[in-house]
Amino acid sequence: MKKVLAIMVFAVLFSCKEGDKARKPIKQVTVEEGELTAMQQNLSKYVPFKLTSDVSVLSENERKMLPILIKAAHKMNELFWYESYGNKAELLKGISDEDTKKYVKINYGPWDRLNGNTSFVEGIGAKPLGANYYPADMTKEEFDAFTDESKSSLYTFVRRNEDGSLKTIPYKVQFEAQVKEVSALLLEASKLAEDAGLKKYLELRSQAFLTDDYQPSDFAWMEMKTNRLDVVIGPIETYEDQLFGNKAAHEGYVLIKDMEWSKKLEKFAQFLPELQVGLPVDEKYKQEKPGTDSELNAYDVVYYAGDCNSGSKTIAINLPNDEEVQLKNGSRRLQLKNAMRAKFDKILIPITGKLIEEGQRKHVTFDAFFANTMFHEVAHGLGIKKTINGKGMVRASLKELASALEEGKADILGLYMVQQLHKKGEIEGDMKDYMTTFMAGIFRSVRFGASSAHGKANMIRFNFFKEKGAFSKNEDGTYKVNYDKMEVAMKDLSSVILTLQGNGDYDGVLKLVQEKGIIPADLQADLDKLSEQNIPVDVIFEQGVKALGL
């Protein structure tokens, strides 16, 4: 598709109705025919994709529930906008250029999530590391001296009193009107639910929005087994808080389970305890026992909102994040099959054609991509959640660095799981498929940039693999996977990450990120080639009730 066509599609998907009186004038650029402005080039990083599913498999009540759940999920956009930036309407009001407005909406703010959160709106500086969760002028030392016991809660904002001192505001107070609306919608949907587990979850999640106590509904979500419809909604991931990694961001997914595919995936969760025992790390770092109630399911996702819809899009989910729930009940891994297919066809295959050695391109397959992504999510349940030296939970001890290291762990242990299950005969196909697809996936994910935990994790892995000789670069600029050396590198990196987590070694992780969480010049040149070839970085969705034909 030529760029001009892509921009025309974006114009349809993201028409703006906000006022266009500028707070500060945006420099107007004269564009020669066939050329794109800088903002149009930014928009072309995303390729449109329509989220659909076969709604004929749903019951009458389930079809009635879908619009209600979508409306509840849509509300997460408003809450995440506040968490990410602040006043959306005021920001858009000050921008006259329509393409800039579209890009602001994609990013939920004026900072480019695919380019290290750099500002692309005139007059707006760097993004605060703590987004809008803390006062922009607050120092870490000031926060450390603040004695409020709820300051590190997942569900509070930190603000200033009139005298300049710090205070906390619970989400349920800050978003009082919005959470009441969401709570009512979830309760309305629960009355239509025919599945007892889904009904209980919706009722408890409805209450959670009013109380900021999400654990009971997390347990209920884990107990659901036979539901076809699902909704993941609330303040969940902590990626947006890059100051401390404390604050949860609002997001929503509306999902339709693929019952046939999910049935095929059931057997893999049973191997978690065995795989934990075999992890390539010292015994003291694998003493925890993963929950045995973990589930693997495949879904069509029909709606994204909030955090998960900003910048690079999630294609698989591992939840809940609550360590107590995970240790007791494990977690659920949701494979978003239709979104996964979009990224494979529209992004990974074109990347493969440019950067993977011709003779190895046949080893990049959707089945391997699906498995690598699936076992990434499963691998979140492996390893260690609590430090071995009294520093508390890993997530708390590693602070803002926890997310990037955890994503790196899930990536590398996911490949380890594939290898082990392949040896046992539980996974079919050529192991070269999984390893080559894994390598191609690094090029895809590293393009998300340093502001993304997933992007940073891939930078670390690329540089680690390079040092270990897991791949080599040919004279024609393509990469060749050295399979034996990749296997060694996989085990070595697994040990490094699990040890850092188990020790709660903040300084060690910081050193790893500073040394290896960077894009070397030769890799950047290769990534630039992908952009020059018009290969998109990620997808943007046409979604909702109309897209589903309801």
mmCIF file of C-alpha atoms in Angstrom, residues 3 7 10 36-47 99-100 103 106-107 112 114-115 118-120 537:
data_model
loop_
_atom_site.group_PDB
_atom_site.id
_atom_site.type_symbol
_atom_site.label_atom_id
_atom_site.label_comp_id
_atom_site.label_asym_id
_atom_site.label_seq_id
_atom_site.Cartn_x
_atom_site.Cartn_y
_atom_site.Cartn_z
ATOM 1 C CA LYS A 3 1.739 5.870 1.966
ATOM 2 C CA ILE A 7 -2.997 8.332 5.284
ATOM 3 C CA PHE A 10 -6.317 7.218 8.856
ATOM 4 C CA LEU A 36 4.610 13.300 3.243
ATOM 5 C CA THR A 37 4.845 15.704 6.140
ATOM 6 C CA ALA A 38 6.690 14.560 9.261
ATOM 7 C CA MET A 39 3.351 13.944 10.973
ATOM 8 C CA GLN A 40 2.031 11.903 8.066
ATOM 9 C CA GLN A 41 5.206 9.826 8.278
ATOM 10 C CA ASN A 42 4.432 9.283 11.968
ATOM 11 C CA LEU A 43 0.912 8.168 11.121
ATOM 12 C CA SER A 44 2.258 5.727 8.560
ATOM 13 C CA LYS A 45 4.012 3.827 11.397
ATOM 14 C CA TYR A 46 0.589 2.309 12.062
ATOM 15 C CA VAL A 47 -1.399 0.102 9.721
ATOM 16 C CA ASP A 99 -2.689 15.053 11.464
ATOM 17 C CA THR A 100 -1.100 16.086 14.745
ATOM 18 C CA TYR A 103 -1.292 11.242 16.300
ATOM 19 C CA ILE A 106 -3.071 7.337 19.002
ATOM 20 C CA ASN A 107 -0.518 8.142 21.714
ATOM 21 C CA ASP A 112 5.522 9.540 20.697
ATOM 22 C CA LEU A 114 7.288 4.554 19.439
ATOM 23 C CA ASN A 115 10.091 7.096 19.704
ATOM 24 C CA THR A 118 9.662 12.375 22.615
ATOM 25 C CA SER A 119 7.326 15.342 22.316
ATOM 26 C CA PHE A 120 5.848 16.034 18.885
ATOM 27 C CA VAL A 537 5.670 -0.534 13.359
#
